[in-house]
Coordinates of C-alpha atoms and ligand atoms in Angstrom, one line a residue:
Chain V
M117 CA -116.5 -89.8 33.5
E118 CA -116.9 -87.8 36.5
L119 CA -114.3 -85.0 36.0
L120 CA -115.8 -84.3 32.4
R121 CA -119.1 -83.6 34.0
I122 CA -117.6 -81.5 36.7
L123 CA -115.9 -79.5 34.0
G124 CA -118.7 -79.0 31.8
E125 CA -120.9 -78.1 34.4
G126 CA -118.0 -75.5 35.7
L127 CA -118.0 -74.1 32.2
A128 CA -121.7 -73.7 32.1
R129 CA -121.6 -71.6 35.4
N130 CA -118.9 -69.6 34.2
R131 CA -119.7 -68.7 30.7
L132 CA -117.9 -65.5 30.6
L133 CA -114.8 -67.2 31.3
A134 CA -115.4 -70.0 28.3
V135 CA -116.2 -67.0 26.2
I136 CA -113.0 -65.6 26.9
L137 CA -110.8 -68.7 26.4
A138 CA -113.0 -69.5 23.2
G139 CA -112.3 -65.9 22.0
F140 CA -108.4 -66.5 22.5
A141 CA -108.5 -69.8 20.6
L142 CA -110.2 -68.2 17.5
F143 CA -108.3 -65.2 17.5
P144 CA -105.5 -65.9 15.1
I145 CA -108.0 -66.9 12.8
Y146 CA -108.9 -63.3 12.8
T147 CA -105.4 -62.1 12.7
G148 CA -104.5 -64.8 9.8
I149 CA -107.4 -63.1 7.5
A150 CA -106.8 -59.5 8.6
D151 CA -103.1 -60.1 8.4
L152 CA -102.2 -58.5 11.6
P153 CA -99.6 -60.9 13.1
F154 CA -98.5 -58.4 15.6
W155 CA -101.8 -58.8 17.5
N156 CA -101.1 -62.6 18.0
D157 CA -98.1 -61.4 20.1
L158 CA -100.1 -59.1 22.1
A159 CA -102.6 -61.6 22.7
M160 CA -99.7 -64.3 23.7
R161 CA -98.6 -61.6 26.2
I162 CA -102.2 -61.0 27.6
M163 CA -102.7 -64.7 28.3
I164 CA -99.2 -65.0 30.0
L165 CA -100.0 -62.0 32.1
G166 CA -103.7 -62.9 32.7
M167 CA -102.3 -66.7 33.8
A168 CA -100.2 -65.0 36.4
A169 CA -102.9 -62.9 37.6
M170 CA -105.4 -65.8 38.0
G171 CA -102.5 -67.5 40.1
L172 CA -102.3 -64.4 42.3
N173 CA -106.2 -64.2 42.3
L174 CA -106.4 -67.4 44.3
V175 CA -104.7 -66.1 47.3
L176 CA -105.8 -62.3 47.0
G177 CA -109.4 -62.8 45.8
Y178 CA -110.5 -65.9 46.9
G179 CA -108.1 -66.2 50.2
G180 CA -108.1 -62.7 51.0
M181 CA -104.2 -62.7 51.5
V182 CA -102.7 -59.5 49.7
S183 CA -99.5 -61.0 48.5
F184 CA -97.6 -58.2 47.3
G185 CA -94.7 -60.6 45.6
H186 CA -96.0 -62.6 42.9
A187 CA -93.9 -61.2 40.4
A188 CA -91.1 -62.9 42.0
F189 CA -92.5 -66.2 41.2
V190 CA -93.1 -65.3 37.3
G191 CA -89.6 -64.4 37.6
I192 CA -88.5 -67.9 39.1
G193 CA -90.5 -69.5 36.2
A194 CA -88.8 -67.7 33.7
Y195 CA -85.3 -67.9 34.9
A196 CA -85.9 -71.7 35.6
V197 CA -85.9 -71.7 31.6
G198 CA -83.0 -69.5 31.0
I199 CA -80.6 -71.2 33.7
S200 CA -81.8 -74.7 32.8
Q201 CA -80.6 -73.6 29.0
F202 CA -77.4 -72.2 30.7
Y203 CA -76.3 -75.7 31.8
G204 CA -77.5 -77.2 28.5
L205 CA -81.0 -78.5 29.4
D206 CA -83.2 -77.6 26.4
N207 CA -86.3 -79.5 27.0
G208 CA -89.3 -77.5 27.7
W209 CA -91.4 -79.8 29.4
I210 CA -88.6 -80.4 31.8
H211 CA -88.3 -76.3 32.2
V212 CA -92.0 -76.6 33.2
L213 CA -91.3 -79.3 35.8
I214 CA -88.3 -77.5 37.2
S215 CA -90.2 -74.2 37.5
L216 CA -93.2 -75.7 39.0
F217 CA -91.2 -77.4 41.6
A218 CA -89.0 -74.5 42.1
C219 CA -92.3 -72.2 42.6
G220 CA -93.9 -74.8 44.7
V221 CA -91.2 -75.2 47.1
L222 CA -90.5 -71.2 47.3
G223 CA -94.1 -70.8 47.8
L224 CA -94.1 -73.2 50.6
V225 CA -91.1 -71.4 52.4
I226 CA -92.5 -67.8 51.9
G227 CA -95.9 -69.1 52.8
F228 CA -94.9 -71.0 55.8
L229 CA -92.9 -67.7 57.0
S230 CA -95.4 -65.0 56.0
L231 CA -98.7 -66.2 56.6
R232 CA -98.6 -66.1 60.2
T233 CA -98.9 -62.5 60.0
T234 CA -102.0 -60.6 58.3
G235 CA -102.9 -57.1 57.1
I236 CA -100.0 -54.6 56.4
Y237 CA -97.5 -57.1 57.8
F238 CA -98.4 -59.8 55.6
I239 CA -98.0 -57.3 52.6
M240 CA -94.7 -56.1 53.7
I241 CA -93.3 -59.5 54.2
T242 CA -94.3 -61.0 50.8
L243 CA -92.7 -57.6 49.4
A244 CA -89.7 -58.1 51.1
F245 CA -89.2 -61.8 50.0
A246 CA -89.8 -60.5 46.6
Q247 CA -87.4 -57.8 46.6
M248 CA -84.6 -60.3 48.0
L249 CA -85.1 -62.4 45.0
Y250 CA -85.1 -59.5 42.8
F251 CA -81.6 -58.3 44.0
L252 CA -80.6 -61.9 44.3
F253 CA -80.8 -62.2 40.3
V254 CA -79.4 -58.7 39.9
S255 CA -76.3 -59.9 41.7
L256 CA -76.0 -63.2 39.9
E257 CA -73.6 -61.9 37.3
Q258 CA -73.1 -65.3 35.5
F259 CA -77.0 -65.2 34.4
G260 CA -76.6 -61.7 33.2
G261 CA -77.2 -59.7 36.4
D262 CA -79.2 -56.4 35.8
D263 CA -78.8 -56.9 32.0
G264 CA -80.7 -60.2 32.1
M265 CA -80.0 -63.1 29.7
S266 CA -81.4 -64.2 26.5
I267 CA -83.3 -67.2 26.1
D268 CA -83.9 -69.6 23.1
R269 CA -87.6 -71.0 22.6
A270 CA -87.8 -73.8 24.3
D271 CA -87.8 -77.3 22.9
F272 CA -91.3 -78.6 23.5
M273 CA -90.9 -82.0 21.4
P274 CA -92.7 -83.0 19.4
I275 CA -94.0 -79.3 19.0
D276 CA -91.8 -77.2 17.0
L277 CA -92.2 -73.9 18.5
W278 CA -90.7 -72.0 15.4
E279 CA -93.7 -73.1 13.2
P280 CA -96.2 -70.5 13.4
L281 CA -98.7 -70.3 16.1
R282 CA -97.3 -73.3 17.9
L283 CA -96.2 -71.0 20.8
Y284 CA -99.4 -69.2 20.8
Y285 CA -101.5 -72.5 21.1
L286 CA -98.9 -73.8 23.9
I287 CA -99.8 -70.7 26.0
W288 CA -103.2 -71.1 25.0
V289 CA -103.3 -74.7 26.3
A290 CA -101.4 -73.5 29.5
L291 CA -104.1 -70.9 30.1
L292 CA -107.0 -73.5 29.5
L293 CA -105.4 -76.0 31.8
T294 CA -104.7 -73.4 34.6
S295 CA -108.5 -72.0 34.0
L296 CA -109.9 -75.4 34.3
F297 CA -108.0 -76.4 37.3
L298 CA -108.7 -73.0 39.2
M299 CA -112.4 -73.7 38.2
V300 CA -112.5 -76.8 40.0
I301 CA -110.9 -76.2 43.0
V302 CA -112.5 -72.8 43.8
R303 CA -115.7 -74.6 43.5
S304 CA -114.2 -77.4 45.8
R305 CA -114.7 -77.9 49.6
F306 CA -111.0 -76.4 49.6
G307 CA -112.1 -73.5 47.7
V308 CA -115.1 -72.7 49.9
V309 CA -113.0 -73.1 52.9
L310 CA -110.4 -70.7 51.5
E311 CA -113.1 -68.2 50.9
A312 CA -114.5 -69.1 54.4
I313 CA -111.3 -67.9 55.8
R314 CA -111.3 -64.7 54.0
S315 CA -114.6 -64.0 55.5
N316 CA -113.9 -65.2 59.0
E317 CA -110.9 -67.1 60.1
S318 CA -112.0 -67.4 63.6
R319 CA -115.2 -69.1 62.6
V320 CA -113.4 -71.5 60.6
E321 CA -111.0 -72.3 63.4
A322 CA -114.1 -72.9 65.6
M323 CA -115.1 -75.8 62.9
G324 CA -111.9 -77.7 63.9
L325 CA -110.1 -76.7 60.6
V326 CA -106.3 -75.4 60.6
P327 CA -106.7 -72.1 58.4
L328 CA -102.7 -71.9 58.0
R329 CA -103.0 -75.2 56.1
F330 CA -105.3 -74.2 53.7
K331 CA -103.8 -70.6 53.1
I332 CA -100.4 -72.2 52.7
T333 CA -101.7 -74.7 50.2
G334 CA -103.5 -71.9 48.2
Y335 CA -100.3 -69.8 48.3
V336 CA -98.2 -72.7 46.7
I337 CA -100.8 -73.4 44.1
S338 CA -100.9 -69.8 43.3
A339 CA -97.1 -69.5 43.2
M340 CA -96.7 -72.6 41.0
I341 CA -99.5 -71.0 38.6
C342 CA -97.2 -67.8 38.3
G343 CA -94.2 -70.1 37.6
L344 CA -95.9 -71.6 34.6
A345 CA -96.9 -68.4 33.4
G346 CA -93.1 -67.4 33.7
T347 CA -92.0 -70.3 31.7
M348 CA -94.3 -69.3 28.9
F349 CA -93.0 -65.8 29.2
A350 CA -89.7 -66.7 28.7
S351 CA -90.2 -68.5 25.3
W352 CA -92.5 -65.7 24.2
Q353 CA -90.0 -62.9 25.2
E354 CA -86.7 -64.9 24.5
Y355 CA -85.2 -63.0 27.5
V356 CA -85.4 -62.7 30.9
S357 CA -84.2 -60.0 33.4
P358 CA -84.8 -59.1 37.0
D359 CA -87.2 -56.6 35.6
I360 CA -89.8 -59.0 35.4
M361 CA -89.7 -59.6 39.5
H362 CA -89.8 -55.8 40.0
W363 CA -92.4 -54.8 42.7
T364 CA -94.2 -52.6 39.9
R365 CA -94.7 -56.0 38.2
S366 CA -96.5 -57.5 41.3
G367 CA -98.4 -54.2 41.6
E368 CA -99.4 -54.7 37.9
L369 CA -100.9 -58.0 38.6
M370 CA -102.8 -56.6 41.6
I371 CA -104.0 -53.9 39.5
I372 CA -105.3 -56.2 36.5
I373 CA -107.0 -58.3 39.1
I374 CA -108.9 -55.3 40.4
L375 CA -109.6 -54.0 36.9
G376 CA -111.1 -57.4 35.8
G377 CA -112.9 -58.4 38.8
I378 CA -111.3 -59.6 42.2
G379 CA -112.3 -63.0 43.3
T380 CA -113.8 -64.2 40.0
L381 CA -112.4 -66.7 37.6
A382 CA -112.8 -64.7 34.5
G383 CA -111.6 -61.2 36.1
P384 CA -108.1 -61.6 36.0
L385 CA -108.2 -62.5 32.3
L386 CA -110.6 -59.6 31.3
G387 CA -108.2 -57.4 33.4
A388 CA -105.3 -58.4 31.2
V389 CA -107.1 -57.7 28.1
A390 CA -108.0 -54.3 29.4
F391 CA -104.6 -53.7 30.9
L392 CA -102.5 -54.5 27.9
L393 CA -105.0 -52.8 25.5
L394 CA -104.8 -49.6 27.3
E395 CA -101.1 -49.6 27.6
E396 CA -101.1 -50.2 23.9
W397 CA -103.3 -47.6 22.9
L398 CA -103.4 -44.9 25.4
P399 CA -99.9 -43.8 24.3
E400 CA -101.0 -43.6 20.7
L401 CA -104.0 -41.8 22.0
M402 CA -102.0 -39.2 23.7
L403 CA -99.8 -38.6 20.8
L404 CA -102.9 -37.6 18.8
V405 CA -104.4 -35.6 21.5
A406 CA -101.5 -34.0 23.3
P407 CA -98.1 -35.0 21.5
A408 CA -96.2 -33.5 24.3
Y409 CA -97.6 -35.5 26.9
A410 CA -97.4 -38.8 25.2
E411 CA -95.0 -40.5 27.6
N412 CA -97.0 -39.6 30.4
W413 CA -100.0 -41.8 29.2
M414 CA -100.2 -43.0 32.7
I415 CA -102.1 -39.6 33.6
I416 CA -104.9 -41.0 32.0
F417 CA -104.5 -44.7 32.9
G418 CA -104.6 -43.8 36.9
P419 CA -108.2 -42.1 36.5
V420 CA -109.5 -45.0 34.4
L421 CA -108.3 -47.2 37.0
I422 CA -109.8 -45.3 39.9
A423 CA -113.2 -45.0 37.8
V424 CA -113.4 -48.7 37.5
V425 CA -112.7 -49.2 41.0
L426 CA -115.3 -46.6 42.2
F427 CA -118.1 -47.1 39.5
A428 CA -117.6 -50.6 38.3
R429 CA -118.2 -52.6 41.4
G430 CA -116.8 -56.2 40.7
G431 CA -114.6 -54.7 38.1
L432 CA -115.0 -55.1 34.2
G433 CA -116.5 -58.6 34.9
G434 CA -119.3 -57.3 37.1
L435 CA -119.9 -54.8 34.8
I436 CA -120.2 -57.2 31.9
R437 CA -122.5 -59.6 34.3
R438 CA -124.9 -56.5 35.1
I439 CA -125.2 -55.4 31.3
A440 CA -125.7 -59.1 30.4
G441 CA -128.0 -59.5 33.2
G442 CA -127.0 -62.2 35.5
G443 CA -125.0 -65.1 33.7
Chain H
M136 CA -115.2 -92.6 88.6
I137 CA -115.8 -91.1 85.2
A138 CA -113.8 -88.1 84.8
P139 CA -115.7 -85.0 84.1
V140 CA -116.1 -83.6 80.5
L141 CA -114.4 -80.5 81.4
S142 CA -112.2 -79.8 84.5
L143 CA -110.5 -76.6 85.2
E144 CA -107.9 -76.6 88.2
G145 CA -106.6 -73.4 89.6
L146 CA -106.6 -71.3 86.4
N147 CA -105.0 -67.9 86.5
K148 CA -104.8 -65.1 83.9
S149 CA -103.7 -61.6 84.2
Y150 CA -103.8 -58.6 81.6
G151 CA -101.1 -56.4 83.2
A152 CA -102.1 -55.4 86.7
L153 CA -105.8 -56.5 86.0
Q154 CA -106.2 -60.4 87.1
A155 CA -109.1 -61.4 84.8
T156 CA -108.9 -64.9 86.2
R157 CA -108.2 -65.9 90.0
D158 CA -107.5 -69.6 90.9
V159 CA -110.7 -70.8 89.0
S160 CA -111.6 -74.4 89.6
L161 CA -114.7 -75.9 88.3
D162 CA -116.2 -79.0 86.7
V163 CA -118.7 -79.6 84.1
V164 CA -120.1 -83.1 84.2
A165 CA -121.6 -85.1 81.4
G166 CA -125.0 -84.4 80.7
E167 CA -125.1 -81.4 83.1
I168 CA -126.0 -77.6 82.1
H169 CA -123.6 -75.6 84.4
A170 CA -124.3 -71.7 84.4
L171 CA -121.6 -69.5 84.7
I172 CA -122.9 -65.9 86.1
G173 CA -121.2 -62.9 87.1
P174 CA -121.3 -58.9 86.5
N175 CA -119.8 -57.5 83.6
G176 CA -116.2 -57.5 83.4
A177 CA -116.1 -60.4 85.9
G178 CA -113.9 -62.8 83.6
K179 CA -116.5 -65.2 82.1
T180 CA -115.4 -64.5 78.5
T181 CA -112.0 -64.6 79.5
L182 CA -112.5 -68.0 81.3
V183 CA -114.1 -69.4 78.3
R184 CA -111.2 -68.3 75.8
Q185 CA -108.9 -70.4 78.1
I186 CA -111.1 -73.6 77.6
Y187 CA -111.5 -72.9 74.2
G188 CA -107.8 -72.4 73.6
S189 CA -107.7 -68.8 72.1
E190 CA -105.9 -67.7 75.4
A191 CA -103.6 -69.4 77.4
P192 CA -103.8 -69.4 81.1
D193 CA -101.0 -68.1 83.3
S194 CA -101.0 -71.2 85.5
G195 CA -103.3 -73.9 86.2
T196 CA -104.9 -77.1 84.0
V197 CA -107.8 -77.3 81.6
R198 CA -108.7 -81.0 81.2
L199 CA -111.2 -82.5 78.8
H200 CA -112.4 -85.9 79.7
G201 CA -109.7 -86.2 82.3
A202 CA -106.8 -85.4 79.9
T203 CA -104.8 -82.2 79.8
V204 CA -105.4 -79.9 76.9
N205 CA -103.4 -77.0 77.8
H206 CA -100.9 -77.5 74.8
L207 CA -103.8 -77.6 72.3
S208 CA -104.6 -75.3 69.7
V209 CA -108.1 -74.1 69.1
P210 CA -109.0 -76.3 66.1
Q211 CA -107.2 -79.4 68.0
R212 CA -109.7 -78.6 71.1
V213 CA -112.6 -78.3 68.7
R214 CA -111.8 -81.6 67.1
N215 CA -111.5 -83.0 70.6
G216 CA -115.2 -82.3 71.5
I217 CA -115.5 -78.5 72.1
G218 CA -118.2 -76.5 70.4
R219 CA -118.4 -72.5 71.0
S220 CA -121.0 -70.1 70.6
F221 CA -119.5 -66.5 70.7
Q222 CA -120.7 -63.6 72.5
I223 CA -120.5 -61.6 69.4
S224 CA -121.9 -63.4 66.4
N225 CA -119.2 -65.2 64.7
V226 CA -120.6 -66.5 61.3
L227 CA -119.5 -66.4 57.7
M228 CA -121.1 -63.0 57.0
E229 CA -121.0 -63.1 53.0
F230 CA -122.1 -66.8 52.7
T231 CA -125.9 -67.9 53.2
V232 CA -127.2 -69.7 56.2
L233 CA -127.2 -73.1 54.2
E234 CA -123.5 -72.4 53.1
N235 CA -122.3 -71.8 56.4
A236 CA -123.7 -74.9 57.6
M237 CA -122.1 -76.7 54.6
V238 CA -118.7 -75.4 55.5
A239 CA -119.5 -76.7 59.1
E240 CA -120.3 -80.1 57.8
A241 CA -117.3 -80.6 55.8
A242 CA -115.3 -80.0 58.6
R243 CA -117.4 -82.3 60.8
R244 CA -116.8 -85.0 58.2
G245 CA -113.2 -84.3 58.0
E246 CA -113.7 -83.9 54.3
A247 CA -112.8 -80.1 53.9
F248 CA -109.3 -80.8 52.5
R249 CA -110.7 -81.9 49.2
F250 CA -110.2 -80.2 45.6
L251 CA -112.4 -81.9 43.2
R252 CA -115.9 -82.1 43.6
P253 CA -118.1 -79.0 43.7
A254 CA -119.1 -78.2 47.5
F255 CA -122.1 -76.4 47.4
T256 CA -123.9 -78.6 45.2
D257 CA -123.3 -81.9 47.0
R258 CA -126.1 -83.7 48.0
G259 CA -124.6 -85.3 51.1
L260 CA -123.2 -82.1 52.4
R261 CA -126.3 -80.4 51.6
D262 CA -128.5 -82.9 53.6
G263 CA -126.0 -82.9 56.5
A264 CA -126.1 -79.0 56.6
M265 CA -130.1 -79.1 56.5
A266 CA -129.9 -81.1 59.7
I267 CA -127.6 -78.9 61.5
L268 CA -130.1 -76.0 60.7
A269 CA -133.2 -78.0 61.7
R270 CA -131.8 -78.4 65.2
V271 CA -132.3 -74.7 65.8
G272 CA -135.2 -74.4 63.3
I273 CA -133.7 -72.1 60.7
E274 CA -133.6 -74.5 57.9
A275 CA -136.3 -72.5 56.2
R276 CA -133.8 -69.3 55.9
G277 CA -131.2 -71.4 54.2
K278 CA -130.8 -69.4 51.0
T279 CA -130.7 -66.0 52.7
R280 CA -127.4 -64.3 53.3
V281 CA -126.3 -64.0 56.8
A282 CA -125.6 -60.2 56.2
D283 CA -129.2 -59.8 55.4
L284 CA -130.2 -62.1 58.4
A285 CA -132.0 -60.4 61.8
H286 CA -129.8 -60.4 64.7
G287 CA -132.1 -63.0 66.5
E288 CA -131.6 -65.3 63.4
R289 CA -128.1 -65.0 63.3
R290 CA -127.9 -65.7 67.2
L291 CA -129.7 -69.0 66.0
L292 CA -127.2 -69.8 63.2
E293 CA -124.4 -69.1 65.8
F294 CA -125.7 -71.7 68.1
A295 CA -126.3 -74.0 65.1
L296 CA -122.7 -73.8 64.0
A297 CA -121.6 -74.3 67.7
L298 CA -123.4 -77.7 67.7
A299 CA -122.3 -78.8 64.2
G300 CA -119.4 -80.5 65.2
D301 CA -121.3 -82.7 67.7
P302 CA -119.2 -81.5 70.5
A303 CA -119.2 -83.1 74.1
L304 CA -118.9 -79.6 75.7
L305 CA -120.6 -76.8 74.5
L306 CA -119.5 -73.3 75.6
L307 CA -122.5 -70.8 75.3
D308 CA -121.3 -67.3 75.7
E309 CA -124.6 -65.1 76.1
P310 CA -126.6 -67.1 73.6
M311 CA -129.4 -64.9 74.0
A312 CA -127.7 -61.4 74.0
G313 CA -129.5 -59.2 72.0
A314 CA -132.3 -61.7 71.0
G315 CA -136.0 -60.8 71.3
P316 CA -138.2 -62.3 73.9
E317 CA -139.5 -64.8 71.2
E318 CA -136.2 -66.0 70.3
T319 CA -135.1 -66.0 73.8
R320 CA -137.6 -68.6 74.7
H321 CA -137.1 -70.7 71.8
M322 CA -133.3 -70.7 72.6
I323 CA -134.2 -71.9 76.1
E324 CA -136.2 -74.4 74.5
I325 CA -133.3 -75.8 72.3
I326 CA -130.9 -75.8 75.3
E327 CA -133.6 -77.6 77.4
R328 CA -133.6 -80.3 74.8
L329 CA -130.0 -80.7 74.8
R330 CA -129.9 -81.5 78.6
G331 CA -128.4 -85.1 78.9
E332 CA -127.1 -85.2 75.2
V333 CA -124.2 -82.7 75.6
A334 CA -122.3 -80.8 78.6
I335 CA -123.1 -77.2 78.6
L336 CA -121.3 -74.3 80.3
L337 CA -123.7 -71.6 79.7
I338 CA -122.7 -67.7 80.3
E339 CA -126.1 -65.8 80.7
H340 CA -127.2 -62.6 82.1
D341 CA -131.0 -63.5 82.0
M342 CA -131.7 -64.8 85.6
D343 CA -134.9 -66.4 84.6
A344 CA -133.3 -68.5 81.7
V345 CA -130.4 -69.2 84.1
F346 CA -132.4 -70.6 86.7
R347 CA -134.9 -72.5 84.6
L348 CA -131.9 -74.3 82.8
A349 CA -129.0 -74.6 85.2
D350 CA -128.4 -77.8 87.0
R351 CA -125.6 -75.9 88.7
V352 CA -124.8 -72.3 88.9
T353 CA -121.2 -70.9 89.4
V354 CA -120.7 -67.3 90.2
L355 CA -117.6 -65.6 89.2
V356 CA -116.8 -62.0 90.8
E357 CA -113.5 -60.0 89.7
G358 CA -112.0 -63.0 88.1
A359 CA -112.7 -65.5 91.1
V360 CA -115.5 -68.3 92.0
I361 CA -117.5 -66.7 94.8
A362 CA -120.2 -69.6 94.9
S363 CA -121.0 -72.6 93.2
G364 CA -124.1 -75.0 93.7
T365 CA -127.5 -75.5 92.9
P366 CA -129.6 -72.9 91.8
D367 CA -131.5 -72.8 95.1
A368 CA -128.6 -72.7 97.0
I369 CA -127.0 -69.9 94.9
S370 CA -130.2 -68.0 95.0
G371 CA -130.4 -68.2 98.8
D372 CA -126.5 -67.5 99.3
A373 CA -125.9 -64.4 101.3
A374 CA -122.5 -63.6 99.7
V375 CA -123.6 -63.8 96.1
R376 CA -126.7 -61.8 96.9
A377 CA -124.5 -59.2 98.3
A378 CA -122.1 -59.4 95.7
Y379 CA -124.2 -59.8 93.0
L380 CA -127.7 -60.7 92.8
G381 CA -128.5 -57.6 95.3
G382 CA -131.9 -58.9 96.0
D383 CA -132.8 -58.2 92.2
D384 CA -133.6 -61.2 90.1
D385 CA -132.6 -59.8 86.8
V386 CA -129.1 -58.4 86.3
E387 CA -129.2 -57.0 82.7
A388 CA -126.6 -54.6 82.0
Ligands
ATP34 N1 -107.2 -59.1 75.8 C1 -107.4 -58.3 76.9 N2 -106.7 -57.4 77.3 C2 -106.8 -56.7 78.4 N3 -107.9 -56.9 79.2 C3 -108.7 -57.9 79.0 C4 -108.8 -58.4 77.7 N4 -109.8 -59.1 77.6 C5 -110.2 -58.9 78.5 N5 -109.7 -57.8 79.3 C6 -110.5 -57.6 80.7 O1 -110.8 -58.6 81.6 C7 -111.8 -58.5 82.3 C8 -112.9 -59.6 81.9 O2 -113.3 -59.6 80.7 P1 -114.4 -60.6 80.3 O3 -114.6 -60.2 78.7 O4 -113.8 -61.9 80.4 O5 -115.5 -60.3 81.1 P2 -117.1 -60.8 81.0 O6 -117.3 -61.4 82.2 O7 -117.1 -61.8 79.8 O8 -117.9 -59.6 80.8 P3 -119.0 -59.2 79.8 O9 -120.4 -59.9 80.7 O10 -119.4 -57.9 79.6 O11 -119.2 -60.1 78.9 C9 -112.2 -57.0 81.9 O12 -111.9 -56.1 82.9 C10 -111.8 -56.9 80.5 O13 -111.6 -55.5 80.4
MG35 MG1 -118.1 -61.7 78.0

């Protein structure tokens, strides 16, 4: 079948992505043997954040649109689960559909209103929309307001998420599908035009194409991927609050992308691995080295980030590719 | 009577106190090479922008094949048959030469909004793109990134992309600007070969090229047309000589 051929060829061209996905698939075997269940939990968080970052990367890296509000879509995805359950709708598959739909519509509206601007104006408008949504959920008392709402692991019949590793592999499959989907579209004519728009919008117009149409489509797709990550996040954390939509969360997604390698498929995933491991280990490291400053682990994190941006062009992915020689 | 490919009627455009286009009317008929000349700042590029759709005239009409296109956007006008090469090269810098042409080819075929098949490995797109490059003779440079391309070759790619959509009207804004003598000769040959195939509005400072290529010449000074006619008539026109040619044949600035 043609799709299989396209997927196979795509994975062969994106070995790093294939390796990372395989690594996540096999990771629970290691944690099972080593008896480190905590690490599964961290791996799930990495996959979810990585998925959201991959979604943002479609517009940020490939399309060159610096959207500073994508955490809002992750939040909408998570709240789609919480609010559905609040009204007695427990089916996880339906939550996924609702969140994809909601994020798609919201992405369309926000994209339509903001993509006519560029540069700093676009950054500010997307940030403004995200902040509006953030404060909307802070003010919605029936859904917990500031305190958020607790969520039950969704009912993904016939999968029982309470069985060990079921949630892990549900998240993994979502990540896999997202990765394959993005892998296909970034190489397609659509993806190529999106990159052409980033390179030179006026040339794309001169070819008779309407850049806005491609940008909005990319924006909607990326919003929906972030929404999917949000629904996974809801089942993983079993809780959602407006904090998930805070602008610092949007910033985190951008940092993850830059850290791992902007405009590449594997970059956001690598970035999520690095970001969450640093977040996990740096405080402990600080506790050993300079206990008084343990809470200020960001003091180390900042310079690490700057070093990556300055010295590892193409982020960690670029570094790995250079070390591995091509690939 | 067949309507001219391009017909401008009473175009006016001001930037504040500066009137960049003054009551300009001109036609470009099928198959003709129509040169637009004038000193720096005469308003040539501004006029091209109004034809192309990236700038709206304050008043006046732009007609393509007899139909008003004032209300159409740039991509709409391109799809209606306008191709433009820009005064400053306007290409996809991070892409290779072939990739530039492949994007143009996908657009030409109306296939750009497709999501499944990989674009750059597509045999059909590649063949179409090679044909686009072959028209200006840079198919051998296909694998080179545009950023690493010599200036003259970049001008050729710019030209190839303007031609890619099989336009009925080609707007060439100083296609030879900055190109070496070799490339200039090459470019003149290419334009010569296009005569009769596509209507061309050619802006050029190189008077040798203009008088070799043009079927008609229109002279623009301070936004207004001061003369229009055959090359012979124009080179003999006293007003043009006074205002512009100044007895010297080459008005490079
Ligand atoms: N966007 C703009 N805003 C203000 N003034 C402009 C703008 N674009 C052009 N002008 C002015 O309009 C006049 C005509 O400019 P234009 O670029 O059309 O000249 P040109 O004939 O193409 O010159 P050249 O031979 O140097 O390319 C110039 O005085 C220019 O400074
Ligand atoms: Mg000009």
